[in-house]
Amino acid sequence: MSNTFGNIFCLTTFGESHGIAIGGVIDGCPAGITVDTSFVQQELNRRRPGQSAIVTPRQEADEVEFLSGIFEGKTTGTPIGFIIRNSDQHSSDYENLRTTYRPSHADYTYQTKYGIRDYRGGGRSSARETAVRIVGGAIAKLALQSLNVQITAFTSQIGHIRLTEPYQAYDFSLIETNPVRCPDPNAAEQMENLIRDVRKTGDTIGGIITCVARNVPTGWGEPIYNKLHAALGNAMLSINAVKGFDYGNGFEGVSLRGSESNDEFVMREGEVVTMTNHSGGIQGGISNGQDIYFRTVFKPVATLLQNQHTINSLGEETIIKARGRHDPCVLPRAVPIVEAMTAMTLFDFYLLAKASSPM
Amino acid sequence: MSNTFGNIFCLTTFGESHGIAIGGVIDGCPAGITVDTSFVQQELNRRRPGQSAIVTPRQEADEVEFLSGIFEGKTTGTPIGFIIRNSDQHSSDYENLRTTYRPSHADYTYQTKYGIRDYRGGGRSSARETAVRIVGGAIAKLALQSLNVQITAFTSQIGHIRLTEPYQAYDFSLIETNPVRCPDPNAAEQMENLIRDVRKTGDTIGGIITCVARNVPTGWGEPIYNKLHAALGNAMLSINAVKGFDYGNGFEGVSLRGSESNDEFVMREGEVVTMTNHSGGIQGGISNGQDIYFRTVFKPVATLLQNQHTINSLGEETIIKARGRHDPCVLPRAVPIVEAMTAMTLFDFYLLAKASSPM
Amino acid sequence: MSNTFGNIFCLTTFGESHGIAIGGVIDGCPAGITVDTSFVQQELNRRRPGQSAIVTPRQEADEVEFLSGIFEGKTTGTPIGFIIRNSDQHSSDYENLRTTYRPSHADYTYQTKYGIRDYRGGGRSSARETAVRIVGGAIAKLALQSLNVQITAFTSQIGHIRLTEPYQAYDFSLIETNPVRCPDPNAAEQMENLIRDVRKTGDTIGGIITCVARNVPTGWGEPIYNKLHAALGNAMLSINAVKGFDYGNGFEGVSLRGSESNDEFVMREGEVVTMTNHSGGIQGGISNGQDIYFRTVFKPVATLLQNQHTINSLGEETIIKARGRHDPCVLPRAVPIVEAMTAMTLFDFYLLAKASSPM
Amino acid sequence: MSNTFGNIFCLTTFGESHGIAIGGVIDGCPAGITVDTSFVQQELNRRRPGQSAIVTPRQEADEVEFLSGIFEGKTTGTPIGFIIRNSDQHSSDYENLRTTYRPSHADYTYQTKYGIRDYRGGGRSSARETAVRIVGGAIAKLALQSLNVQITAFTSQIGHIRLTEPYQAYDFSLIETNPVRCPDPNAAEQMENLIRDVRKTGDTIGGIITCVARNVPTGWGEPIYNKLHAALGNAMLSINAVKGFDYGNGFEGVSLRGSESNDEFVMREGEVVTMTNHSGGIQGGISNGQDIYFRTVFKPVATLLQNQHTINSLGEETIIKARGRHDPCVLPRAVPIVEAMTAMTLFDFYLLAKASSPM
């Protein structure tokens, strides 16, 4: 079940970049959720190529067609099948990939493992698969909205340009006002310029996305091997180009003493809160009612419009240079993917918590 | 199945810190593996309390008793059940925890989620559970040895003291020569001194463990939702006190351009290799034959021999100060745990790769 | 994951009887299997409505559209997504089902469980879903063919008319020569006549399908909770209208002594065989190299063209009489479904056996 | 995970017949269930050897030792680990089994599949493993009691002696008054005599156990591939010596017309009921509020105190005759096992229904 994500709320995905369609099945979605299909499409549009000047100019409509599981506007508890047709394929751009392996792509490993691959546009290993996740995430978001849980992701670093304040310092309503999806307009402009500069040289750049989940109640997460933060880490690391994950003060808290890092409890207006939140809202793998926040680091896009050394399927050394239309930086389009994976993870834990509630 | 780790080779664990015993069941272990029980015990000894002056002075024999699944020295393909009796419990040290929640521990979240908890020594949330993982990891290591796969973890940072060279610069045979398990003797001494200093103040400290897996063949890992690096990240994040994970150049490569970060392919003595290895031996979620390496960051131990603010089960603010015998720093004892989780993860992918091999 | 079948080779299905499409995703199918799409379609045609005078006259093209996972005629190891469009829907035949529950159908239980249902044509609970299984089964059959495993199902009883000889007495090449799919032409004629008679009164009838799997090698099956016969039973009981399952001499051997029922071992031309095969080719949940055979009993179709007492969603007693086009007997169309479920089950165990083979 | 039973409430078992201990881990059990350990032991006693003159005279104390997951008399939501020590082993009775395969036992298939086996007393394939299921079932029964669900199994047939009335005709309080566990005292006496007669000749005999579950509310069961009756069938077929399963009127209803077999709905005192219950309380894989009932057929015990032809590991034909102490008929001891598996299955569906309840 390597193409399935989740325990109770499960998304199974299929599809190659240049095949007929990509799609998915959501199993375990409870009945009774009102599905606003325009919201689902709006989420897809946030990930869609061609949405701004700093992403790939490919034009994919990315229109989702729901095939089952929704009746008279509501989920029915039966599996939700859906497809997204592939349309704007320039497969000829990829003919050279039939026998040549792109550096830091999955061409070589897929070919070696499976003995065959759909090489066009990266096939199954293409980030095009993440469009399917957006649909699953949109359904999960709709369900979480009724539970008042809010999930917000944003670009916090591109190359060396980074936000320097804690997330609380920023106005999240500004995130969608710029193409990099950064809540700090000044930083956003610098990031955008950096992406443009990098692209001019045929090069690419990576960065960090921060995600915050608010109003998650205490008790979501299933120790020992399904801890909330481990599931979030697993979700993030499943996204193409992700190289690392941390939550709370993570790697940045490595030099602190326990007395500096611990989150002491106090009562505030009758509620249990922590004075600090270095734990990122999670203790022992279970949410503690504070904000959940975490970081995900993305490597630079591996596809370069520059010459690179590589080998081909005959074991001969050769030179490769990408053709076609590519993203110089994935982060702007990855923000909604991070949110989608977070939404599915959290909603799954909500359902697990129902199943594991005390008698 | 929140207490089970793995897909084919599965470890299910049970047990509380101060209960009668902890233990586990390994299901899906192939028949025919020779089990050197002295090796298993030796691995347990690397994690055992009381092994050096910089860890907790608790004395637990941590002797494993195998109950099934091994016959005449070999695994039989049936489940391997085993227990480790708890012996040196000072439960009275924990009587105050019945109603008071330790900051940055799981007391509050467990109590809220389950409505009941074995508070003694942290109960199920205690890192004592990791002794069971060592047993599963030892069996996996024995199996991987026959496949020539080598796994080595070491302490690469304690507080602000860190190794500055790539892992290749160090002699791994020195790791077990010092109590912090660091391959650089000078750094090890500084780390050890830092831990001693921190302990004197009743405080604690965290750090980073690096792990390297060598000779993993190309083809281990199952995209999309069971990528090798995501499974490793999930495994690491399941360990108590872990706050983050990255692989390859991870967070440290965030400022690089694609042209600096990509790993170009070349032929060396008839084998496909990469000129660099920023990918950490994994591309598209599948091993590529190069070294796999990753980092895991541990927070400082949450148990302090200092006063801290907290609340109790009645919602009253109070002060807590730990009694008993505690680790000032978990990393020395966590090194074998990182190896064990890595071994189980890799062996599981070996078995998955067998199941998914082309017809 | 209630809509997924299998452990390694997994079919996830979606779709309602009168929705846009039904479909599925096959995950875990090994790369390198040549997919003869005409064979897949031919299998679908064996289940298709309208194929003979004794089944429903509905006309569904039941054409499968593969969307992914197959490249240049071969499986690639990535998920195989596919859909079958619904075409010949007379949803108006079902308008009365919006609020009225058909006896011995799932209308009442779905409505009570989910609070909502697509009532048209039975929605998700319709046997239309089994068309998706045919596709999964066809892929599994193609894979099993390369392993020389042969699966044959046939109608062995309709109402009180039954085959009286062991399966070895019949010529399986005759099965597809008559519309009931029975290898005994005389019995087939009687069965066909019985079905016609029953239909004239607006009534329905059930029966038994026998299935035989030949050339399954010793060693498929995973005790304790994934025994080969338990998995086959689970597979059969998942088919609409099935009420029971037995294997080997099953219920019919209940009066035998152990000395009459045991299968003694002998050597025949250097091979281990059993003198009898009351065990149905399975001992301890693992295939033993002899023929695997089992029976599946189907109840009469619940949809009657007769008045029946029932209730509606307001809790009022009422009378219902089906409209539309229905099968008087499901067995002729269920024969390929039994084969498909058997094929998927066996191929899954082949893959599991690879994963669990001794080191 | 072939040694795990269940989806949410999961029992993983381990242990061989003549090993140190058998045992299990229950994961996913909700917190807050009061565990009456004397009830658990009483259930074990119902399965224990030596309890009457018609079962094996082996003496196993079968005392369960709980190791975790229960605190101050209640479940805590953490895994419940437990062991049962093996005590009365006459392993020397089995020395001849090292190389000789017992007919209709799993010796040959285990040896061929795994290349090694603990041959003593049947090792892992022994029905001794079912003692572990009794413990899991007892916990599930305690949980179901608080939901008012009652599960009762009884022997309804031994050889050719069978109960001829529907289960409603019998007084279940008489079941435990005779050693065969049959609610009809006259039939019970005949069954007991038959078992004694069969034993005198060194032979064995099988039969049928009927099980009834009352007060299961509407809505338990998860279509399509986790239907309530399919899960029950799978559970029953996992029990040693079981050859078949049916529910409702099952195989016995094969000759009925739809008009005879359908269960029409009526209102009774404001509740929806069915006039008949040929469906066995399940429609579309979901409980409908009526009694759930089903049958499980057991073959005669394969171990005979008679000479049988067989082969050995060298492929030589030979004669085998069992030594030791064996059951002439498993049904009396299997009644509590059927109940235990039913209890675990139903409680699991209760938890699944919580997870899948409408938003």
JSON list of N, CA and C in Angstrom, two decimals, chain C residues 307-337:
[
{"chain": "C", "resi": 307, "resn": "ASN", "atom": "N", "xyz": [-44.87, -8.24, -4.86]},
{"chain": "C", "resi": 307, "resn": "ASN", "atom": "CA", "xyz": [-45.11, -7.37, -3.71]},
{"chain": "C", "resi": 307, "resn": "ASN", "atom": "C", "xyz": [-44.45, -7.94, -2.46]},
{"chain": "C", "resi": 308, "resn": "GLN", "atom": "N", "xyz": [-43.81, -7.06, -1.70]},
{"chain": "C", "resi": 308, "resn": "GLN", "atom": "CA", "xyz": [-43.25, -7.46, -0.42]},
{"chain": "C", "resi": 308, "resn": "GLN", "atom": "C", "xyz": [-43.58, -6.39, 0.63]},
{"chain": "C", "resi": 309, "resn": "HIS", "atom": "N", "xyz": [-43.71, -6.84, 1.88]},
{"chain": "C", "resi": 309, "resn": "HIS", "atom": "CA", "xyz": [-43.89, -5.90, 2.97]},
{"chain": "C", "resi": 309, "resn": "HIS", "atom": "C", "xyz": [-42.57, -5.24, 3.30]},
{"chain": "C", "resi": 310, "resn": "THR", "atom": "N", "xyz": [-42.67, -3.97, 3.60]},
{"chain": "C", "resi": 310, "resn": "THR", "atom": "CA", "xyz": [-41.46, -3.31, 4.08]},
{"chain": "C", "resi": 310, "resn": "THR", "atom": "C", "xyz": [-41.85, -2.03, 4.81]},
{"chain": "C", "resi": 311, "resn": "ILE", "atom": "N", "xyz": [-40.85, -1.23, 5.15]},
{"chain": "C", "resi": 311, "resn": "ILE", "atom": "CA", "xyz": [-41.09, 0.04, 5.83]},
{"chain": "C", "resi": 311, "resn": "ILE", "atom": "C", "xyz": [-40.38, 1.14, 5.05]},
{"chain": "C", "resi": 312, "resn": "ASN", "atom": "N", "xyz": [-40.73, 2.37, 5.39]},
{"chain": "C", "resi": 312, "resn": "ASN", "atom": "CA", "xyz": [-40.03, 3.50, 4.77]},
{"chain": "C", "resi": 312, "resn": "ASN", "atom": "C", "xyz": [-39.26, 4.29, 5.82]},
{"chain": "C", "resi": 313, "resn": "SER", "atom": "N", "xyz": [-38.66, 5.36, 5.37]},
{"chain": "C", "resi": 313, "resn": "SER", "atom": "CA", "xyz": [-37.77, 6.10, 6.26]},
{"chain": "C", "resi": 313, "resn": "SER", "atom": "C", "xyz": [-38.52, 6.82, 7.38]},
{"chain": "C", "resi": 314, "resn": "LEU", "atom": "N", "xyz": [-39.83, 6.90, 7.26]},
{"chain": "C", "resi": 314, "resn": "LEU", "atom": "CA", "xyz": [-40.62, 7.50, 8.33]},
{"chain": "C", "resi": 314, "resn": "LEU", "atom": "C", "xyz": [-41.08, 6.45, 9.34]},
{"chain": "C", "resi": 315, "resn": "GLY", "atom": "N", "xyz": [-40.67, 5.20, 9.09]},
{"chain": "C", "resi": 315, "resn": "GLY", "atom": "CA", "xyz": [-41.08, 4.13, 10.00]},
{"chain": "C", "resi": 315, "resn": "GLY", "atom": "C", "xyz": [-42.50, 3.67, 9.74]},
{"chain": "C", "resi": 316, "resn": "GLU", "atom": "N", "xyz": [-42.98, 3.88, 8.52]},
{"chain": "C", "resi": 316, "resn": "GLU", "atom": "CA", "xyz": [-44.32, 3.43, 8.16]},
{"chain": "C", "resi": 316, "resn": "GLU", "atom": "C", "xyz": [-44.24, 2.13, 7.37]},
{"chain": "C", "resi": 317, "resn": "GLU", "atom": "N", "xyz": [-45.17, 1.21, 7.65]},
{"chain": "C", "resi": 317, "resn": "GLU", "atom": "CA", "xyz": [-45.20, -0.03, 6.88]},
{"chain": "C", "resi": 317, "resn": "GLU", "atom": "C", "xyz": [-45.79, 0.26, 5.50]},
{"chain": "C", "resi": 318, "resn": "THR", "atom": "N", "xyz": [-45.24, -0.42, 4.49]},
{"chain": "C", "resi": 318, "resn": "THR", "atom": "CA", "xyz": [-45.67, -0.18, 3.12]},
{"chain": "C", "resi": 318, "resn": "THR", "atom": "C", "xyz": [-45.41, -1.43, 2.30]},
{"chain": "C", "resi": 319, "resn": "ILE", "atom": "N", "xyz": [-45.74, -1.35, 1.02]},
{"chain": "C", "resi": 319, "resn": "ILE", "atom": "CA", "xyz": [-45.53, -2.48, 0.10]},
{"chain": "C", "resi": 319, "resn": "ILE", "atom": "C", "xyz": [-44.55, -2.01, -0.98]},
{"chain": "C", "resi": 320, "resn": "ILE", "atom": "N", "xyz": [-43.64, -2.90, -1.33]},
{"chain": "C", "resi": 320, "resn": "ILE", "atom": "CA", "xyz": [-42.70, -2.56, -2.40]},
{"chain": "C", "resi": 320, "resn": "ILE", "atom": "C", "xyz": [-42.71, -3.65, -3.46]},
{"chain": "C", "resi": 321, "resn": "LYS", "atom": "N", "xyz": [-42.58, -3.23, -4.71]},
{"chain": "C", "resi": 321, "resn": "LYS", "atom": "CA", "xyz": [-42.43, -4.17, -5.82]},
{"chain": "C", "resi": 321, "resn": "LYS", "atom": "C", "xyz": [-41.40, -3.57, -6.76]},
{"chain": "C", "resi": 322, "resn": "ALA", "atom": "N", "xyz": [-40.40, -4.34, -7.09]},
{"chain": "C", "resi": 322, "resn": "ALA", "atom": "CA", "xyz": [-39.31, -3.81, -7.90]},
{"chain": "C", "resi": 322, "resn": "ALA", "atom": "C", "xyz": [-39.78, -3.48, -9.31]},
{"chain": "C", "resi": 323, "resn": "ARG", "atom": "N", "xyz": [-39.23, -2.43, -9.84]},
{"chain": "C", "resi": 323, "resn": "ARG", "atom": "CA", "xyz": [-39.33, -2.15, -11.26]},
{"chain": "C", "resi": 323, "resn": "ARG", "atom": "C", "xyz": [-37.95, -2.35, -11.86]},
{"chain": "C", "resi": 324, "resn": "GLY", "atom": "N", "xyz": [-37.89, -2.23, -13.13]},
{"chain": "C", "resi": 324, "resn": "GLY", "atom": "CA", "xyz": [-36.58, -2.29, -13.76]},
{"chain": "C", "resi": 324, "resn": "GLY", "atom": "C", "xyz": [-36.20, -3.68, -14.20]},
{"chain": "C", "resi": 325, "resn": "ARG", "atom": "N", "xyz": [-34.90, -3.83, -14.53]},
{"chain": "C", "resi": 325, "resn": "ARG", "atom": "CA", "xyz": [-34.41, -5.04, -15.17]},
{"chain": "C", "resi": 325, "resn": "ARG", "atom": "C", "xyz": [-33.46, -5.73, -14.21]},
{"chain": "C", "resi": 326, "resn": "HIS", "atom": "N", "xyz": [-33.75, -6.94, -13.84]},
{"chain": "C", "resi": 326, "resn": "HIS", "atom": "CA", "xyz": [-32.99, -7.59, -12.79]},
{"chain": "C", "resi": 326, "resn": "HIS", "atom": "C", "xyz": [-32.64, -9.03, -13.16]},
{"chain": "C", "resi": 327, "resn": "ASP", "atom": "N", "xyz": [-31.62, -9.53, -12.47]},
{"chain": "C", "resi": 327, "resn": "ASP", "atom": "CA", "xyz": [-31.23, -10.92, -12.65]},
{"chain": "C", "resi": 327, "resn": "ASP", "atom": "C", "xyz": [-32.13, -11.82, -11.82]},
{"chain": "C", "resi": 328, "resn": "PRO", "atom": "N", "xyz": [-32.64, -12.89, -12.40]},
{"chain": "C", "resi": 328, "resn": "PRO", "atom": "CA", "xyz": [-33.37, -13.87, -11.59]},
{"chain": "C", "resi": 328, "resn": "PRO", "atom": "C", "xyz": [-32.41, -14.76, -10.80]},
{"chain": "C", "resi": 329, "resn": "CYS", "atom": "N", "xyz": [-31.15, -14.78, -11.20]},
{"chain": "C", "resi": 329, "resn": "CYS", "atom": "CA", "xyz": [-30.17, -15.65, -10.56]},
{"chain": "C", "resi": 329, "resn": "CYS", "atom": "C", "xyz": [-28.79, -15.08, -10.86]},
{"chain": "C", "resi": 330, "resn": "VAL", "atom": "N", "xyz": [-27.98, -14.86, -9.84]},
{"chain": "C", "resi": 330, "resn": "VAL", "atom": "CA", "xyz": [-26.69, -14.19, -10.07]},
{"chain": "C", "resi": 330, "resn": "VAL", "atom": "C", "xyz": [-25.58, -15.14, -10.48]},
{"chain": "C", "resi": 331, "resn": "LEU", "atom": "N", "xyz": [-25.79, -16.43, -10.31]},
{"chain": "C", "resi": 331, "resn": "LEU", "atom": "CA", "xyz": [-24.63, -17.33, -10.42]},
{"chain": "C", "resi": 331, "resn": "LEU", "atom": "C", "xyz": [-23.93, -17.29, -11.78]},
{"chain": "C", "resi": 332, "resn": "PRO", "atom": "N", "xyz": [-24.66, -17.28, -12.89]},
{"chain": "C", "resi": 332, "resn": "PRO", "atom": "CA", "xyz": [-23.93, -17.28, -14.17]},
{"chain": "C", "resi": 332, "resn": "PRO", "atom": "C", "xyz": [-22.95, -16.11, -14.28]},
{"chain": "C", "resi": 333, "resn": "ARG", "atom": "N", "xyz": [-23.37, -14.95, -13.81]},
{"chain": "C", "resi": 333, "resn": "ARG", "atom": "CA", "xyz": [-22.47, -13.79, -13.87]},
{"chain": "C", "resi": 333, "resn": "ARG", "atom": "C", "xyz": [-21.46, -13.77, -12.73]},
{"chain": "C", "resi": 334, "resn": "ALA", "atom": "N", "xyz": [-21.72, -14.55, -11.68]},
{"chain": "C", "resi": 334, "resn": "ALA", "atom": "CA", "xyz": [-20.81, -14.54, -10.53]},
{"chain": "C", "resi": 334, "resn": "ALA", "atom": "C", "xyz": [-19.61, -15.46, -10.72]},
{"chain": "C", "resi": 335, "resn": "VAL", "atom": "N", "xyz": [-19.70, -16.38, -11.67]},
{"chain": "C", "resi": 335, "resn": "VAL", "atom": "CA", "xyz": [-18.58, -17.31, -11.89]},
{"chain": "C", "resi": 335, "resn": "VAL", "atom": "C", "xyz": [-17.27, -16.54, -12.15]},
{"chain": "C", "resi": 336, "resn": "PRO", "atom": "N", "xyz": [-17.25, -15.58, -13.08]},
{"chain": "C", "resi": 336, "resn": "PRO", "atom": "CA", "xyz": [-15.97, -14.85, -13.26]},
{"chain": "C", "resi": 336, "resn": "PRO", "atom": "C", "xyz": [-15.57, -14.01, -12.05]},
{"chain": "C", "resi": 337, "resn": "ILE", "atom": "N", "xyz": [-16.53, -13.61, -11.24]},
{"chain": "C", "resi": 337, "resn": "ILE", "atom": "CA", "xyz": [-16.19, -12.84, -10.03]},
{"chain": "C", "resi": 337, "resn": "ILE", "atom": "C", "xyz": [-15.46, -13.74, -9.03]}
]
